[in-house]
Coordinates of C-alpha atoms and ligand atoms in Angstrom, one line a residue:
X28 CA 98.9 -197.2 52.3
X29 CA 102.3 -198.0 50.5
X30 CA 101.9 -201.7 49.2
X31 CA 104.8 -204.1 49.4
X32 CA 106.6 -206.5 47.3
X33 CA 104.7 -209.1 48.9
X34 CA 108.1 -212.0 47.7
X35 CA 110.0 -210.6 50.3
X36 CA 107.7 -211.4 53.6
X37 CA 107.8 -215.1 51.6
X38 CA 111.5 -215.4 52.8
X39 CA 112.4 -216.7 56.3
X40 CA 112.3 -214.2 58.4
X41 CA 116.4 -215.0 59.6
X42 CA 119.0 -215.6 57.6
X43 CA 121.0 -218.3 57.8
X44 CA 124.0 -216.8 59.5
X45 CA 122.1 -215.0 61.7
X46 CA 120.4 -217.9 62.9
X47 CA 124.1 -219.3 64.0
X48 CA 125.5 -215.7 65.1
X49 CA 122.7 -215.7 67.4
X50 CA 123.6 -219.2 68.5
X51 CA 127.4 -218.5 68.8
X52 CA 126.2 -215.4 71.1
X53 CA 124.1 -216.8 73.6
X54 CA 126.7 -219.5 74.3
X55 CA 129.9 -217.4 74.3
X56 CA 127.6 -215.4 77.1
X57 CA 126.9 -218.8 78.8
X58 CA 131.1 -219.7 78.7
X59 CA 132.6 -216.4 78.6
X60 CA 136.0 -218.3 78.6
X61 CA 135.5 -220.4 76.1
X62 CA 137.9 -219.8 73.0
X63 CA 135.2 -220.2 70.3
X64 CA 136.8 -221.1 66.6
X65 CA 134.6 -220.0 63.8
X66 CA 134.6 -221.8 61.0
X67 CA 131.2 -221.3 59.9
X68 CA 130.7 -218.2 57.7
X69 CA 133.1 -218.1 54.5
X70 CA 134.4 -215.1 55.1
X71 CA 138.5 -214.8 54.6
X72 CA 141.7 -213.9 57.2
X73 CA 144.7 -213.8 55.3
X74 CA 145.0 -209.4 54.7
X75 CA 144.9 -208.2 51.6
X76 CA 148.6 -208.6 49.7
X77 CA 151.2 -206.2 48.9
X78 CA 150.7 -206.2 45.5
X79 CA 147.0 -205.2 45.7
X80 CA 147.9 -202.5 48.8
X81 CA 149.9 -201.1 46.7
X82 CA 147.6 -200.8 44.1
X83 CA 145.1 -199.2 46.3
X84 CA 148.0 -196.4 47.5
X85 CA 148.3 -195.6 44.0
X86 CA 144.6 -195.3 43.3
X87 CA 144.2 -193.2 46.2
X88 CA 147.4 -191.1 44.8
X89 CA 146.0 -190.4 41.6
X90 CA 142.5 -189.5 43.3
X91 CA 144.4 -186.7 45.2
X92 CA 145.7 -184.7 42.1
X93 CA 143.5 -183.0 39.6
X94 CA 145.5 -184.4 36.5
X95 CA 145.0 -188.1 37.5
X96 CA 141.3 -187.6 39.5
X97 CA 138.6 -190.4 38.4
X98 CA 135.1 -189.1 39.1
X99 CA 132.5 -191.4 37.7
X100 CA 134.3 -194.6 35.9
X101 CA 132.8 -196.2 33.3
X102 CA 129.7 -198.3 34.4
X103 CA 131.5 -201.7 32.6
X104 CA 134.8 -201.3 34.4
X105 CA 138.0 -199.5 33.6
X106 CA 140.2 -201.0 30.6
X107 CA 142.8 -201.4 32.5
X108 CA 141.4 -204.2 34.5
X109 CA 138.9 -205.9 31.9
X110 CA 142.2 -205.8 29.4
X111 CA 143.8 -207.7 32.3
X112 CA 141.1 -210.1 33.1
X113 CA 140.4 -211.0 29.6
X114 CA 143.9 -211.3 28.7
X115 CA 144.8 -213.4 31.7
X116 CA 141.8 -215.2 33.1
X117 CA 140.6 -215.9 29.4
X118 CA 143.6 -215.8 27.4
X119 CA 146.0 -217.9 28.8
X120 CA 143.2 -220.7 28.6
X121 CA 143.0 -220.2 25.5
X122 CA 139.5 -218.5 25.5
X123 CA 138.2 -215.8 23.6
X124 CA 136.4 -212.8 25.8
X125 CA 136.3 -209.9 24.6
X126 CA 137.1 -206.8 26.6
X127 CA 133.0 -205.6 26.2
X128 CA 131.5 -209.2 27.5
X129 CA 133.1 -208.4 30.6
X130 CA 131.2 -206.4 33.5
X131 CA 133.6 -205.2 36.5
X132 CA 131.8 -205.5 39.9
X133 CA 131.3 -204.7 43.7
X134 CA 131.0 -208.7 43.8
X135 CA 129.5 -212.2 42.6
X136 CA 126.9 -211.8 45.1
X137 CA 125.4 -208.3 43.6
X138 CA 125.9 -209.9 40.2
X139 CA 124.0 -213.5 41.0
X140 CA 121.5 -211.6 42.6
X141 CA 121.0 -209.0 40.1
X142 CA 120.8 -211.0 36.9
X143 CA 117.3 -212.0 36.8
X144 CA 116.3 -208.4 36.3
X145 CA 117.3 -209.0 32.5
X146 CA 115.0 -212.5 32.7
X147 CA 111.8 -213.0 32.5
X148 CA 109.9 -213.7 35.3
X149 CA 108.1 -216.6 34.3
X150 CA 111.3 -218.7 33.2
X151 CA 111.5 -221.9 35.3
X152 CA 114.2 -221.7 37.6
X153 CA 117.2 -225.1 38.2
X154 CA 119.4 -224.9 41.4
X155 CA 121.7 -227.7 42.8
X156 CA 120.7 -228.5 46.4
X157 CA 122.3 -227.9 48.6
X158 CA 123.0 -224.4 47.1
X159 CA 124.5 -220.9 48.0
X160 CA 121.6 -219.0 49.3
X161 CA 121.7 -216.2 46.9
X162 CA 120.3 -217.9 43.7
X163 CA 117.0 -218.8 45.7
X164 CA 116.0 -215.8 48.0
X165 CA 116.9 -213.3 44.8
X166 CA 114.2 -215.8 42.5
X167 CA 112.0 -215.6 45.6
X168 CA 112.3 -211.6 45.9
X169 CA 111.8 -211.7 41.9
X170 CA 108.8 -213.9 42.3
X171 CA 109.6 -217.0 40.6
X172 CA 109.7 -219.2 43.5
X173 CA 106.2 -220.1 43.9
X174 CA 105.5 -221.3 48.0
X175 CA 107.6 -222.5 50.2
X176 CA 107.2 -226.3 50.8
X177 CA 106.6 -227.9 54.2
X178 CA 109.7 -230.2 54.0
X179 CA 111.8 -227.3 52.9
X180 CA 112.5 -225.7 49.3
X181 CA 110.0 -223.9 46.7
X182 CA 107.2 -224.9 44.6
X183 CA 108.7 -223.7 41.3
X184 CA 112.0 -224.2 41.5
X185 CA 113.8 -227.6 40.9
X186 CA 116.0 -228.7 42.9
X187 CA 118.5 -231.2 41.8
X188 CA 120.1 -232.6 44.7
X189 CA 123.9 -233.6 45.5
X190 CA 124.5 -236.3 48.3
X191 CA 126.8 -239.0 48.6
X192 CA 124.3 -241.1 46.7
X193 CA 125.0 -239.8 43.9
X194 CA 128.5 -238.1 44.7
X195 CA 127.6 -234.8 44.3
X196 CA 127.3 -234.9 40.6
X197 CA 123.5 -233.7 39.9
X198 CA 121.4 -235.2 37.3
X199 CA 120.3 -233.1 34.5
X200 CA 116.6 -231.3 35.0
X201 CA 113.4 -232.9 34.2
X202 CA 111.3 -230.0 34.5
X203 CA 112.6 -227.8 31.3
X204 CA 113.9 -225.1 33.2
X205 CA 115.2 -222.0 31.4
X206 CA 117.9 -220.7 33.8
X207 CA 119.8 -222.7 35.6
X208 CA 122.2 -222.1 38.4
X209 CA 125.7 -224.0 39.0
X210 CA 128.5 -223.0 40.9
X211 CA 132.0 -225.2 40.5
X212 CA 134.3 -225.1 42.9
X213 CA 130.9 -225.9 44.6
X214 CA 130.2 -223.9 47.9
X215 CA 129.1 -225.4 50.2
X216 CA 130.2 -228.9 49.5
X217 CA 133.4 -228.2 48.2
X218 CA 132.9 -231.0 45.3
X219 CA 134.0 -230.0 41.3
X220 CA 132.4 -231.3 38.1
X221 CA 134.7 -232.6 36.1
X222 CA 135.4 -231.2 31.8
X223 CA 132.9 -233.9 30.6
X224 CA 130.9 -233.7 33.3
X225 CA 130.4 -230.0 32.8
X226 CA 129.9 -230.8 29.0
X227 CA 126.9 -232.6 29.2
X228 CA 125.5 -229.0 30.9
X229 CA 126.5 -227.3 28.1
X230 CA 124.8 -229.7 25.4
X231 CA 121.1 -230.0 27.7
X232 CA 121.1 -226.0 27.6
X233 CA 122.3 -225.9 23.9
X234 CA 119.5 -228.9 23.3
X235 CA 116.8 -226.9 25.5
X236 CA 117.4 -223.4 25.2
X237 CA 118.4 -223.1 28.8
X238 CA 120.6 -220.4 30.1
X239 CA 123.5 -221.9 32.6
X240 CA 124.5 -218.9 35.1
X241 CA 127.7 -220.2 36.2
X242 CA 129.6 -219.4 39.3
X243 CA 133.1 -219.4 39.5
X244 CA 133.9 -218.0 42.3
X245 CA 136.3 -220.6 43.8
X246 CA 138.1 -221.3 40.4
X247 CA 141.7 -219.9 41.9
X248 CA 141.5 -223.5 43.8
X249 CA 141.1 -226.1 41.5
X250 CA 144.4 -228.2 41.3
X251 CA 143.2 -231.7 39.2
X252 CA 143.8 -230.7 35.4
X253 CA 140.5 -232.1 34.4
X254 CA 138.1 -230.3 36.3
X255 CA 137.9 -226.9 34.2
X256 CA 138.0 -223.4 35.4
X257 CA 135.6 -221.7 33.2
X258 CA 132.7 -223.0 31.7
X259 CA 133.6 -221.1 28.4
X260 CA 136.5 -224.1 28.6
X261 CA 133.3 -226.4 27.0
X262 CA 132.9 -225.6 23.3
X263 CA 129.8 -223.9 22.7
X264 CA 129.2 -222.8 26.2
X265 CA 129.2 -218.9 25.1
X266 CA 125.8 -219.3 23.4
X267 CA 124.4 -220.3 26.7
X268 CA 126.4 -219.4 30.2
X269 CA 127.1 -216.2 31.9
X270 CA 130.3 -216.7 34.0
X271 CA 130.1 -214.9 37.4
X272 CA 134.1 -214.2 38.9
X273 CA 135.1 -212.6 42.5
X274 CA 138.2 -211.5 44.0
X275 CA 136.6 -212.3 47.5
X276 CA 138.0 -215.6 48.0
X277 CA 141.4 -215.2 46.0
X278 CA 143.1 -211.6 46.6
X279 CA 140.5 -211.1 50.3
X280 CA 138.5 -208.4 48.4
X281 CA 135.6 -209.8 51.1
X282 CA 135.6 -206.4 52.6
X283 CA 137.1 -204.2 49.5
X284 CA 134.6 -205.8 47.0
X285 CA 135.5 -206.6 43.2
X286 CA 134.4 -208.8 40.8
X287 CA 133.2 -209.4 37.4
X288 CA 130.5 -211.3 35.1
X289 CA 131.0 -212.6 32.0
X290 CA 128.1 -211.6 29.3
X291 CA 129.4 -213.5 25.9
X292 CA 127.6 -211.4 22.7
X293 CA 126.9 -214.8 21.3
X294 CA 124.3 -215.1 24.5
X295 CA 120.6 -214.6 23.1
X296 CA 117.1 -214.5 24.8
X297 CA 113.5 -214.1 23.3
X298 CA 111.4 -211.0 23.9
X299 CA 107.5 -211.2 24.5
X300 CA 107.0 -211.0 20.7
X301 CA 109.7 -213.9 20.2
X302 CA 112.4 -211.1 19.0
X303 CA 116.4 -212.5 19.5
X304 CA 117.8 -210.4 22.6
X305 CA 121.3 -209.9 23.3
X306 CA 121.3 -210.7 27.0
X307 CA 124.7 -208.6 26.6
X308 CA 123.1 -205.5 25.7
X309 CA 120.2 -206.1 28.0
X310 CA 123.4 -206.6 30.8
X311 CA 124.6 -203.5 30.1
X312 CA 121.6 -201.2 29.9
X313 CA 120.7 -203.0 33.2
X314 CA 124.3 -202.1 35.1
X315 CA 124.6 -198.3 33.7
X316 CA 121.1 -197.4 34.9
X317 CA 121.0 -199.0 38.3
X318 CA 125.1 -199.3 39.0
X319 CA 127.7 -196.6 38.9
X320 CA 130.8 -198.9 38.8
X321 CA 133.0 -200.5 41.2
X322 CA 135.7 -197.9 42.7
X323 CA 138.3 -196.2 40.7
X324 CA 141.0 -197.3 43.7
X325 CA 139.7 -201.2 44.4
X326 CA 139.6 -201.4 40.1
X327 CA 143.6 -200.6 40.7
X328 CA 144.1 -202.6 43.4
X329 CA 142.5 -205.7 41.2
X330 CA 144.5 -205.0 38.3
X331 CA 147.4 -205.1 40.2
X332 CA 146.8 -208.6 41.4
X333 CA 147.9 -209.4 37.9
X334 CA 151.2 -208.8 38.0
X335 CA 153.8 -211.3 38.5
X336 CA 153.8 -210.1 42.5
X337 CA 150.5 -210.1 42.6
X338 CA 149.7 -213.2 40.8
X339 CA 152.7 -215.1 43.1
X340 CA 151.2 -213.4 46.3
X341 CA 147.5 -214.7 45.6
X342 CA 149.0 -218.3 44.9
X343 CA 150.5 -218.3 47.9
X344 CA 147.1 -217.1 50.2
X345 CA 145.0 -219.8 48.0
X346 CA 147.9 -222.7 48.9
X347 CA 147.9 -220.9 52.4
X348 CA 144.1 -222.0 52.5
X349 CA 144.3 -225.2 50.9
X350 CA 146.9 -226.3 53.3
X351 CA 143.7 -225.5 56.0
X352 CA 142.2 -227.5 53.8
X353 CA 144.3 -230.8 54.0
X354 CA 144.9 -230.6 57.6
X355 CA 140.6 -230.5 58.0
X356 CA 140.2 -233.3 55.5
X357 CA 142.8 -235.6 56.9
X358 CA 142.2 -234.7 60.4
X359 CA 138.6 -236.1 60.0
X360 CA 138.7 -238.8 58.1
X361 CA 141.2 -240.2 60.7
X362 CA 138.9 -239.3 63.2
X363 CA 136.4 -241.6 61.2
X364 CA 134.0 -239.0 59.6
X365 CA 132.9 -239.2 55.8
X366 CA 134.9 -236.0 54.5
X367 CA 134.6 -234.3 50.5
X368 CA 135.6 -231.3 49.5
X369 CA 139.0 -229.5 50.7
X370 CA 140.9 -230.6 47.2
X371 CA 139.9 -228.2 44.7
X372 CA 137.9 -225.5 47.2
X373 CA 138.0 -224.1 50.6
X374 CA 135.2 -225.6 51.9
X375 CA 134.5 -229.5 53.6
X376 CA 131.4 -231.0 54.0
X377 CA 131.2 -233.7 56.5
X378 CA 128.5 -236.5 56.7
X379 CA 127.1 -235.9 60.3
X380 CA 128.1 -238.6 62.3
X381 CA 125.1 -241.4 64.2
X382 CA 122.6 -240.3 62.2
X383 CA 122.8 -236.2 63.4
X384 CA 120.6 -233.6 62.1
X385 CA 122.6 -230.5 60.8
X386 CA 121.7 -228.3 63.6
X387 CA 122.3 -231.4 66.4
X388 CA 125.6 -231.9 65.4
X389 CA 126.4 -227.9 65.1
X390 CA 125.0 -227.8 68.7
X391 CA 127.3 -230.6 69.3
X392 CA 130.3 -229.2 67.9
X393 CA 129.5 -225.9 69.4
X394 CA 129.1 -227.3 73.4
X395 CA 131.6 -229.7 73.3
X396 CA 134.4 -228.4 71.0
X397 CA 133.4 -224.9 71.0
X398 CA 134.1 -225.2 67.0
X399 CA 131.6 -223.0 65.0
X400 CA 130.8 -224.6 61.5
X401 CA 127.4 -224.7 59.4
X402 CA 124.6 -227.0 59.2
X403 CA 124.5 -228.2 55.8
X404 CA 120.5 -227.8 56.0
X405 CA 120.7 -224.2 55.9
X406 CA 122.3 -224.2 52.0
X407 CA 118.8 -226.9 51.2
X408 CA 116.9 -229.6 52.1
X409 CA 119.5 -232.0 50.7
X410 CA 122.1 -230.0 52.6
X411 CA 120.4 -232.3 56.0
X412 CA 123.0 -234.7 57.7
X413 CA 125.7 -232.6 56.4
X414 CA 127.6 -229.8 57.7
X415 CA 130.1 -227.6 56.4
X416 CA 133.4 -226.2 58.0
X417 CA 135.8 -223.4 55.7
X418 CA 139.7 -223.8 55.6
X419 CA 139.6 -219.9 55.7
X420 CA 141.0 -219.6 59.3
X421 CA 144.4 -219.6 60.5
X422 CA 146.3 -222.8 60.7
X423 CA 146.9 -222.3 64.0
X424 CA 143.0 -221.9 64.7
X425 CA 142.4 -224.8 62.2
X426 CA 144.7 -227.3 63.8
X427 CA 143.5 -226.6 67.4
X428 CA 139.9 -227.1 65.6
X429 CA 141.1 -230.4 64.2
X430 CA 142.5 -231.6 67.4
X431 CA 139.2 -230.9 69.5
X432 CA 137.6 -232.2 66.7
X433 CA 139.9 -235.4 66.8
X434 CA 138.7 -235.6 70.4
X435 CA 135.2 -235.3 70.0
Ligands
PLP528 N1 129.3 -216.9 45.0 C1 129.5 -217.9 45.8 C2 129.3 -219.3 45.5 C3 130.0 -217.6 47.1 O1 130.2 -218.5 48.0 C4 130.1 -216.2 47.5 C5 130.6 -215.8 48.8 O2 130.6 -216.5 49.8 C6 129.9 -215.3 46.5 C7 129.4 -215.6 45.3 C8 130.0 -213.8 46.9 O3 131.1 -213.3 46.4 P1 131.4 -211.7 46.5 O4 132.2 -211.5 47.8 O5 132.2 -211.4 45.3 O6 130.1 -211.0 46.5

């Protein structure tokens, strides 16, 4: 018989947004007339802008003439967009990436879910709870998880948790993990660390040889001036952090698919025999045996998000968002519910209201408002007696969602 990777029957057999899809379903069937408004997955609606289309025409141009055809692309990226993303992204931060410590992308999610091929499997594994689902099932699959507790969570992974009572700032690890996972803008609760707040990261995985595997997805909405947009911001941070970076959330690449990861050369890991390792060489070998590139045409349609058009025409779908944003936040805290999130990211997590589990009040929201959000639970066990809604709808679905919501 063909024998399994036993890791992945230890997974839950639904998915989070299945679970809710499946909810969403079987009430829409019960109330066909119901206008549902989904705020729940954090997927985008604003089209992809003119800038990137017409990136993408040209692509598929060049693709149609033998002089300017692009079979295989290199396995890194083209030039033309890691020149741009160093130059821009980096540069005019005043950080130093080289053109070689960047790897171009089908997405953050591939990349965060991929990484732990180059790391051992018996490295101790950090998340922040609640948590984007990615960095746990992927350890899980890997097989450094351990069991799955009763209450919720794994046996070998520490969780650090981020509630109110501590205002979503975690405290540092006790348990000497070696890879540990933080994501700023945070999804799901929408809350930022601030430049000395992400320092004292930097300096416990400088102090403990701990690798920080950073996501920065959301970066393209931080506004305050003192919460940072790359970790590399923190001196010293390239000898421990990989930066993970998607065009998902900024340009709508959801469905396209592009992003990169940052690999500094600086970054080192021990072999078996206690050799130095560059993780960036390790990166590499990983991504041009198991990954063929990101498409010629979606590589030109990102690069052309960095021209002055583009770069005006993603501003204005991120401020488009963030005005979402505001109209959630101050929609409900005037309708008396404990709000963060919504100023530097896309997403708000609310305190559930008289003492609500996260899947009462969804199933409350649901019947009554017919708004579809997601129960905080689903991210981690500290993610109970929250819930989070996305600013990625309309405004006009997102101010009919604040007004039943007002009414609730
Ligand atoms: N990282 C975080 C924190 C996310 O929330 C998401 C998507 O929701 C991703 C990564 C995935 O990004 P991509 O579309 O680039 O795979």
């Amino acid at each position: 018989m063909i024998k399994i990777n036993d890791n992945f029957t230890r997974l839950s057999a639904s998915y989070l947004f299945t679970d809710i899809a499946r909810k969403v379903a079987a009430f829409q069937e019960a109330h066909p007339d119901a206008k549902v408004i989904r705020m729940g997955i954090g997927d985008v609606t604003r089209p992809i802008c003119p800038a990137a289309i017409n990136g993408l025409l040209r692509g598929v141009e060049d693709e149609a003439h033998e002089e300017t055809f692009h079979g295989y692309g290199p396995e890194q990226g083209y030039k033309f967009l890691s020149e741009r993303i160093a130059a821009v992204d980096y540069g005019e931060r005043g950080i130093d990436v080289a053109v070689d410590e960047i790897f171009v992308s089908d997405g953050a999610k591939s990349d965060t879910g991929n990484i732990g091929d180059i790391l051992a499997v018996n490295n101790k594994v950090a998340v922040t709870d609640p948590v984007y689902p990615v960095y746990v099932d992927t350890n899980v699959m890997a097989g450094r998880a351990g069991q799955p507790l009763p209450g919720g969570g794994w046996s070998d992974i520490e969780y650090l948790p981020c509630t109110a009572a501590n205002n979503f700032v975690p405290a540092l690890p006790t348990g000497n993990p070696s890879m540990i996972y933080l994501c700023y803008p945070n999804n799901p609760t929408g809350t930022t660390l601030t430049r000395s707040q992400l320092a004292r990261w930097v300096e416990y995985a400088r102090q403990n040889g701990a690798l920080i595997l950073f996501d920065s997805a959301y970066e393209a909405y931080i506004s305050d001036a003192d919460v940072p947009h790359s970790i590399y911001e923190i001196p010293g941070a390239k000898e421990v952090a990989i930066e993970f970076r998607s065009f998902s959330k900024t340009a709508g690449f959801t469905g396209l698919r592009c992003g990169y990861t940052v690999v500094p050369r600086e970054l080192k890991g021990v072999d078996a025999e206690g050799r130095e390792r560059s993780l960036n060489a390790l990166w590499l070998r990983r991504q041009c045996t198991k990954f063929n590139g990101a498409s010629y045409i979606v590589q030109r349609a990102a690069e052309a998000l960095y021209t002055p058009e583009g770069r005006e025409q993603v501003a204005a779908t991120v401020a488009y968002y963030m005005r979402n944003a505001a109209l959630l936040r101050e929609g409900l805290e005037s309708a008396g519910l404990q709000v963060w999130g919504g100023k530097n990211a896309p997403y708000i997590w609310i305190k559930t209201p008289d003492g609500l589990s996260s899947w009462e009040f969804f199933d409350r929201l649901l019947n009554d408002c017919h708004v579809v959000g997601t129960p905080g639970v689903g991210f981690g066990p500290s993610g109970e007696g929250y819930f989070r809604l996305t600013a990625f709808g309309s405004y006009d679905a997102t101010r009919a969602a604040v007004d039943r919501l007002k009414r609730f």
